[in-house]
Short mmCIF file of C-alpha atoms in Angstrom, two decimals:
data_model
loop_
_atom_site.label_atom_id
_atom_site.label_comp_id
_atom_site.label_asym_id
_atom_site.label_seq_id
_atom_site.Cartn_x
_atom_site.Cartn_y
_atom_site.Cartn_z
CA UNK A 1 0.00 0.00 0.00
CA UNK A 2 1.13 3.48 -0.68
CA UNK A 3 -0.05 6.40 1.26
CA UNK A 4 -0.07 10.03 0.20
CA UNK A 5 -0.53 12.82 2.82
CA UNK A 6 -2.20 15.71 1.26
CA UNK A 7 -2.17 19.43 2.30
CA UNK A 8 -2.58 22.78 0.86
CA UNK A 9 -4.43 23.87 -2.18
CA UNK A 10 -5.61 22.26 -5.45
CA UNK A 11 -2.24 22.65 -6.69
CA UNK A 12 0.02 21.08 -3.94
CA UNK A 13 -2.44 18.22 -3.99
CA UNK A 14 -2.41 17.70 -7.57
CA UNK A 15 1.67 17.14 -6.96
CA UNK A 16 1.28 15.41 -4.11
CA UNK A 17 -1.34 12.94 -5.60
CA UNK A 18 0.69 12.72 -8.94
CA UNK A 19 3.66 11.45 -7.02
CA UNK A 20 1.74 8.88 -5.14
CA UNK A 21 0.02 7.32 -7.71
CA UNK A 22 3.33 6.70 -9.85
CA UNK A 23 4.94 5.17 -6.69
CA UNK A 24 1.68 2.78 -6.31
CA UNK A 25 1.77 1.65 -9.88
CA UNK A 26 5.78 0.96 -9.30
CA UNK A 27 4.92 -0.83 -6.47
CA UNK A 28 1.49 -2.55 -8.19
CA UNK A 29 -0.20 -1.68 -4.90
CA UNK A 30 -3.28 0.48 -4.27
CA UNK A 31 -2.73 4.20 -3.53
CA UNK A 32 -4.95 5.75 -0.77
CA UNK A 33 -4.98 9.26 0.45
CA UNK A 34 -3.89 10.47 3.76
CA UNK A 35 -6.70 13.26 4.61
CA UNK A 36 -5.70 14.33 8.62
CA UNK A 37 -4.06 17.60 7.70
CA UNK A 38 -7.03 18.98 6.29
CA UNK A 39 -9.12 17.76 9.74
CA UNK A 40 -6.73 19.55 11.66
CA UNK A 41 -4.62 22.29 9.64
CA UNK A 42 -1.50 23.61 11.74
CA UNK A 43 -1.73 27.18 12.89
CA UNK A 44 -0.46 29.79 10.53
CA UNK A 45 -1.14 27.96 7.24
CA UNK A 46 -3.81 29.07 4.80
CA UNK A 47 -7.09 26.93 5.42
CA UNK A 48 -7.76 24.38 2.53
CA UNK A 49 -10.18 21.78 1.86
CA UNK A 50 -9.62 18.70 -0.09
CA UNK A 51 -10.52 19.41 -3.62
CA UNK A 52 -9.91 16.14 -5.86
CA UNK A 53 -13.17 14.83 -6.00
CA UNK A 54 -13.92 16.73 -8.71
CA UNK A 55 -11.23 14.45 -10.61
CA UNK A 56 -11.17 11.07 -12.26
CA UNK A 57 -8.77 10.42 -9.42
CA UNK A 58 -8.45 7.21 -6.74
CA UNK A 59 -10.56 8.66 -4.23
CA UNK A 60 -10.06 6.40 -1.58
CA UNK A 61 -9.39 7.58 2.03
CA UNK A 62 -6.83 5.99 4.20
CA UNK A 63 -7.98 5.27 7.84
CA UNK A 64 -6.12 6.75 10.90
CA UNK A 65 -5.21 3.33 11.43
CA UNK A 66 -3.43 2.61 8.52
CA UNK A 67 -1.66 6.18 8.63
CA UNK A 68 -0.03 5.77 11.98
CA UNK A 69 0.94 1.84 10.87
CA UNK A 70 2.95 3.62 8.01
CA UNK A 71 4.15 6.87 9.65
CA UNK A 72 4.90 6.27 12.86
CA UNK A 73 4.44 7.93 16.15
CA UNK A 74 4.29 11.56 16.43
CA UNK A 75 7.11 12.84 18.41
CA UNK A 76 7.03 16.51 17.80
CA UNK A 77 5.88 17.53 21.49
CA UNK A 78 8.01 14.89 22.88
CA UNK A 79 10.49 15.67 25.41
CA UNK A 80 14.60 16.27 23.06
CA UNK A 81 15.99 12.88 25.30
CA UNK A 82 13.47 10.87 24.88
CA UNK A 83 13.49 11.72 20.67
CA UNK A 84 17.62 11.38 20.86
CA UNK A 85 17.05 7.93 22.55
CA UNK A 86 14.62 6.65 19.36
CA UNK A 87 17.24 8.34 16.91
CA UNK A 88 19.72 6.11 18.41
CA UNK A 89 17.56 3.04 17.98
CA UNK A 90 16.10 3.73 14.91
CA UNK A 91 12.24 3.60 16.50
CA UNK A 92 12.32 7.70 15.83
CA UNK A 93 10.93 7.25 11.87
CA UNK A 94 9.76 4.02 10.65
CA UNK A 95 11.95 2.46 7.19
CA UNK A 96 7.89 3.29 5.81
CA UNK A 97 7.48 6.77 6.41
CA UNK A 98 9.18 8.95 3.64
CA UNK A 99 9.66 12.97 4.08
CA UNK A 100 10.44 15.15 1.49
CA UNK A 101 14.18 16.16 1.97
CA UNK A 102 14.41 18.53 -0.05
CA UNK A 103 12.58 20.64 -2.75
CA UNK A 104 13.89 19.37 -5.79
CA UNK A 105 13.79 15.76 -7.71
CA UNK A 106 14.76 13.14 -5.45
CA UNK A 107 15.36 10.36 -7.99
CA UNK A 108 16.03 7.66 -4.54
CA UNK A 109 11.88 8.05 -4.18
CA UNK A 110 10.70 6.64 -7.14
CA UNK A 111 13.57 3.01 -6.19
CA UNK A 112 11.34 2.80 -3.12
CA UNK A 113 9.08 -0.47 -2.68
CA UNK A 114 6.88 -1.48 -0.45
CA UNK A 115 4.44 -0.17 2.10
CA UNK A 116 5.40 3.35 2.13
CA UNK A 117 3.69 7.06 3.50
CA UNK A 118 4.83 9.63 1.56
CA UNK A 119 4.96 13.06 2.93
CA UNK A 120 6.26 16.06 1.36
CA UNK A 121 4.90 18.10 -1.83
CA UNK A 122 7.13 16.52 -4.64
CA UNK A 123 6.76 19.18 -7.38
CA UNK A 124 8.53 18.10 -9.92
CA UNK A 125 7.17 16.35 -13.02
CA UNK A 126 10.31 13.97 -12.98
CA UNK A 127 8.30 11.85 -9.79
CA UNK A 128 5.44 11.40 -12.89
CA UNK A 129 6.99 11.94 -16.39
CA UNK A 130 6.90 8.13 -16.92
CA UNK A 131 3.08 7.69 -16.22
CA UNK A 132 1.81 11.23 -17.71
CA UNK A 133 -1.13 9.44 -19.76
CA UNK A 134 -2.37 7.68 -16.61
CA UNK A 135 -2.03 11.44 -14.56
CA UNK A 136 -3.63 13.27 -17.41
CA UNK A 137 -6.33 10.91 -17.03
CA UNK A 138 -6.55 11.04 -13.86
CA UNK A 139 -6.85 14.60 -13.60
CA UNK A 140 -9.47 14.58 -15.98
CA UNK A 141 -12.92 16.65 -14.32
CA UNK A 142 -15.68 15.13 -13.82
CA UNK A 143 -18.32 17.89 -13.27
CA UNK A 144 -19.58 19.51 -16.54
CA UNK A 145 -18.99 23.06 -17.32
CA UNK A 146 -21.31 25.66 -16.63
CA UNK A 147 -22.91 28.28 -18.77
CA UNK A 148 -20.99 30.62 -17.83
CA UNK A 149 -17.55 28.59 -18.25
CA UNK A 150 -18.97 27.50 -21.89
CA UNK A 151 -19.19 31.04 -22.77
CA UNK A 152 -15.48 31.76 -21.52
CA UNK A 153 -14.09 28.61 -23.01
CA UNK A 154 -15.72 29.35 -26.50
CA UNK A 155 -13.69 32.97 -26.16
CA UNK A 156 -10.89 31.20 -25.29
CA UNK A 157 -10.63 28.66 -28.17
CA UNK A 158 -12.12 31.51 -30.88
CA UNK A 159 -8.53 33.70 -30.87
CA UNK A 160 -5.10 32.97 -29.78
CA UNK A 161 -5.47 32.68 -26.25
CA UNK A 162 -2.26 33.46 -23.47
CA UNK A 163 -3.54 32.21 -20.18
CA UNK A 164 -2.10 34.91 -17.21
CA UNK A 165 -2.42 33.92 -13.83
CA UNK A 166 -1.54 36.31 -10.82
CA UNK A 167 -1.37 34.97 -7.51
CA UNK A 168 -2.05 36.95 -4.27
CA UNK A 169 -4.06 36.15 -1.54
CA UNK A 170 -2.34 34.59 1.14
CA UNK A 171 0.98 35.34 -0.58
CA UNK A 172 0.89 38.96 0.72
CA UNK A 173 -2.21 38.59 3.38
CA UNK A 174 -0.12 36.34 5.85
CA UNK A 175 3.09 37.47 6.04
CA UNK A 176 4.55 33.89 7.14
CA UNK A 177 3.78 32.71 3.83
CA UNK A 178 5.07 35.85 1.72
CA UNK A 179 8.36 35.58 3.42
CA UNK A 180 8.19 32.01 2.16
CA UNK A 181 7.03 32.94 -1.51
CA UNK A 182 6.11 36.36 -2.38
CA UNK A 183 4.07 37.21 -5.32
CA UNK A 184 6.04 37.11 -8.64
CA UNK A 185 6.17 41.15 -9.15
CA UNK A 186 5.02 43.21 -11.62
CA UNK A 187 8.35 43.84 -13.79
CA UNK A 188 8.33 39.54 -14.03
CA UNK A 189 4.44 40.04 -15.46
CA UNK A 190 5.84 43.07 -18.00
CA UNK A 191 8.86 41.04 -19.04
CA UNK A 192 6.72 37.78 -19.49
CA UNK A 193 3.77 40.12 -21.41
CA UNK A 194 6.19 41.59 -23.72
CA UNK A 195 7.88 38.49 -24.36
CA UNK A 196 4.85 36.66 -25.34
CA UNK A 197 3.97 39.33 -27.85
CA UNK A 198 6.96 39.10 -29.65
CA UNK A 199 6.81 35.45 -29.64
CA UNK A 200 2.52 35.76 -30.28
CA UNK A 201 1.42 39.23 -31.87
CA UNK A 202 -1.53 38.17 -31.74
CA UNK A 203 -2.28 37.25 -28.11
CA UNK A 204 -5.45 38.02 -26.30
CA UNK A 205 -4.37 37.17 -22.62
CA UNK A 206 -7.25 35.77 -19.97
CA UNK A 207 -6.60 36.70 -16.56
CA UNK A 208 -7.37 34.59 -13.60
CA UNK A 209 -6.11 36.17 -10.44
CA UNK A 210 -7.69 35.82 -6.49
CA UNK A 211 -7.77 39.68 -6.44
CA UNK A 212 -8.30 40.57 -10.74
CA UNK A 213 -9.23 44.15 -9.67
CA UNK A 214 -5.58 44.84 -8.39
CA UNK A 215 -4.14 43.19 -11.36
CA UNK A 216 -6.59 45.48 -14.04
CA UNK A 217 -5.34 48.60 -11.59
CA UNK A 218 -1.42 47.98 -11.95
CA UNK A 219 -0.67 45.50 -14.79
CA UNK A 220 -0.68 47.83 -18.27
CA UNK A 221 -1.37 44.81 -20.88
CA UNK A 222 -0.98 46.54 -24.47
CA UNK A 223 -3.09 43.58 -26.28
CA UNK A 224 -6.59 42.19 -25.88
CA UNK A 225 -7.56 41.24 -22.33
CA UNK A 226 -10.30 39.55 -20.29
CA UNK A 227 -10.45 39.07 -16.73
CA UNK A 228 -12.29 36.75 -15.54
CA UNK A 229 -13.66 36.33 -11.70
CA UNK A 230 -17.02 34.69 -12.34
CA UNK A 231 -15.58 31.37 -10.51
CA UNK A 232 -14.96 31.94 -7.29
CA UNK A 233 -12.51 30.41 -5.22
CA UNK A 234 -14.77 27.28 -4.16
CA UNK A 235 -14.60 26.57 -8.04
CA UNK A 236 -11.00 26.95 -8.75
CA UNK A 237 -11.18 24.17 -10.82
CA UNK A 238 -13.43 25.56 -13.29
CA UNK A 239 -10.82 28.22 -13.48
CA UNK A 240 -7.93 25.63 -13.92
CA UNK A 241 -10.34 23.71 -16.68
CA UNK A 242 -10.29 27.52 -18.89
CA UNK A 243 -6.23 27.33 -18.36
CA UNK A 244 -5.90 23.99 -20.18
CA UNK A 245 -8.21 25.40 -22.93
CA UNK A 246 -5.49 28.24 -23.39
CA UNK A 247 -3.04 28.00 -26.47
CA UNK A 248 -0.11 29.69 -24.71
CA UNK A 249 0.66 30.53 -20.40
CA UNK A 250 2.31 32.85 -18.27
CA UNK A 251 2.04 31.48 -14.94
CA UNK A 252 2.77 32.81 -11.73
CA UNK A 253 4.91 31.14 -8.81
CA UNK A 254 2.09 28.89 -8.03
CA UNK A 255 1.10 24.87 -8.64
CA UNK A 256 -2.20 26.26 -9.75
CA UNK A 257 -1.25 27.69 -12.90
CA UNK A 258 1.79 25.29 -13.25
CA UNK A 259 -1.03 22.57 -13.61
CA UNK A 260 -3.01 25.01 -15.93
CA UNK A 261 -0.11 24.61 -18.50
CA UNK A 262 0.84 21.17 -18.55
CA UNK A 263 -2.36 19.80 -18.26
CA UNK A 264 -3.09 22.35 -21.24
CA UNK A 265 -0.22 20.97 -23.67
CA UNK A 266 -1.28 22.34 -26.72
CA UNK A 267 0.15 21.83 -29.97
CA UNK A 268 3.32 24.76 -30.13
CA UNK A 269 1.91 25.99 -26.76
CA UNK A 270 4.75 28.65 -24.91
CA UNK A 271 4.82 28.67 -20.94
CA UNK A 272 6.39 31.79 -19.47
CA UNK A 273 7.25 30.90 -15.83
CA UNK A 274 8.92 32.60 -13.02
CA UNK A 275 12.79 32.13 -12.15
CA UNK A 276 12.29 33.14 -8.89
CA UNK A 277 9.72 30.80 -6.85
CA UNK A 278 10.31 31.97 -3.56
CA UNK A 279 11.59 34.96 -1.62
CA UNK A 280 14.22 32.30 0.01
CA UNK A 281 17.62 32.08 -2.08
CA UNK A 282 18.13 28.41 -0.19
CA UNK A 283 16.15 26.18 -2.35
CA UNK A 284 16.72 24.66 -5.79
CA UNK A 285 13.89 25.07 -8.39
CA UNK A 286 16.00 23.30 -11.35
CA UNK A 287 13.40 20.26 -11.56
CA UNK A 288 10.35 22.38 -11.36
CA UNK A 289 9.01 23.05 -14.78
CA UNK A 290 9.43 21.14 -17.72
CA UNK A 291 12.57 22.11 -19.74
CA UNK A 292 10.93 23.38 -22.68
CA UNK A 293 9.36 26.03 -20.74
CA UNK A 294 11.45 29.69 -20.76
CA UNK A 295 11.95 30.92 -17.30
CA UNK A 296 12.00 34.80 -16.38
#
């Protein structure tokens, strides 16, 4: 059996769930999900709600049970001698329970076998690049559109759509997290714009942002431009749907829009991405995006 812990936002889980499935199917073992963050979301982090149902996805739950079987005890409020003495012994982490070390592409992850919990966010398309068909289909929706979104994907596919996503919210509402991240700024969204008009004169650029207002008040955009805010942010994934029916993507420093463009993978498509991913200098983004996309 291989357990994935999920946590965060429609993006993270879509990585999180993408890396867990390709270790079940190396493993020819079932994949469930690990659910408990979202039941009890640590303090300071942005609250979430699991939001793959709405996919063609595994959907089944892992029991509390099974979770601690594969993870292990909790230590965290446990006394520093007593966790030194299980370090020691090897009883602090169970050989099953696997933490993300690090940001980028851990290639030892996908040689694992056997019972295994995986916990980290794994975004790299490297843990999944050998099963993309089965994650494609897997993240396939399962609601139908809705008049609205048949009217904006119609305008999409009619004229040579650039998908531009601007993320804010909790990126500069809780500063705990904008240390972390930071929105990409506003000389990254000029740079990317400019660039995709020389590459696509003939761009008409959709905007999804959590706050579109701010980005119609302080992004100039010298091209066709609709924003659109009809969604809401209980139906992001209507929003991610109109991403994959883009032709082209600039992309903020967010797994939301990073899913919006490779789900998307149109014929000739161009992804504009950030260079910088977070405000932190520490942590290697190499293995993030697919090589064929240019980074800013």
């Amino acid at each position: 059996m291989v357990i994935v812990r999920l946590s965060g936002g429609l993006g993270n889980q879509m990585f999180q769930y993408a890396a867990g499935r390709s270790l079940a199917i190396l493993n020819d073992a079932p994949l469930k999900l690990d659910l408990g963050w979202f039941q009890k979301i640590p303090a300071g982090d942005t609250k979430r709600h699991y939001e793959l149902h709405v996919f063609n996805t595994v959907q089944e739950a892992a029991s509390p049970k099974e979770v601690r079987a594969l993870q292990g005890v909790n230590v965290t409020r446990w006394p520093k001698v007593a966790k030194r003495f299980l370090a020691r012994t090897g009883l602090l982490i169970r050989k099953s329970s696997v933490r993300e070390r690090h940001f980028h592409f851990d290639p030892q992850i996908l040689e694992l076998r056997g019972n295994l919990h995986l916990d980290g966010y794994w975004q790299s398309p490297r843990y999944f690049e050998q099963f993309e068909d089965v994650i494609r289909k897997d993240f396939t929706l399962l609601p139908s559109p809705d008049a609205a979104n048949l009217v904006a994907a119609t305008a999409i596919e009619g004229c040579t759509s650039v998908s531009l996503h601007v993320r804010r919210g909790d990126y500069v509402s809780n500063p705990a997290i904008g240390n972390i991240h930071g929105s990409s700024s506003l000389e990254y969204y000029a740079q990317a714009v400019q660039t995709m008009l020389e590459r696509v004169p003939q761009a008409h650029f959709f905007v999804f942002s959590d706050e579109p207002q701010w980005v119609k008040d302080n992004l100039k955009i010298a091209a066709p431009t609709t924003y659109l805010h009809h969604n809401g942010p209980d139906k992001g994934y209507e929003d991610l749907r109109l991403m994959t029916r883009c032709k082209h993507h600039i992309i903020a420093n967010s797994s939301f829009s990073w899913w919006g463009a490779w789900l998307a993978d149109a014929p000739g498509q161009f992804v504009i991405a950030p260079k910088r991913w977070f405000n932190r200098n520490d942590v290697c983004t190499d293995d993030l995006c697919p090589p064929e996309w240019l980074r800013l």
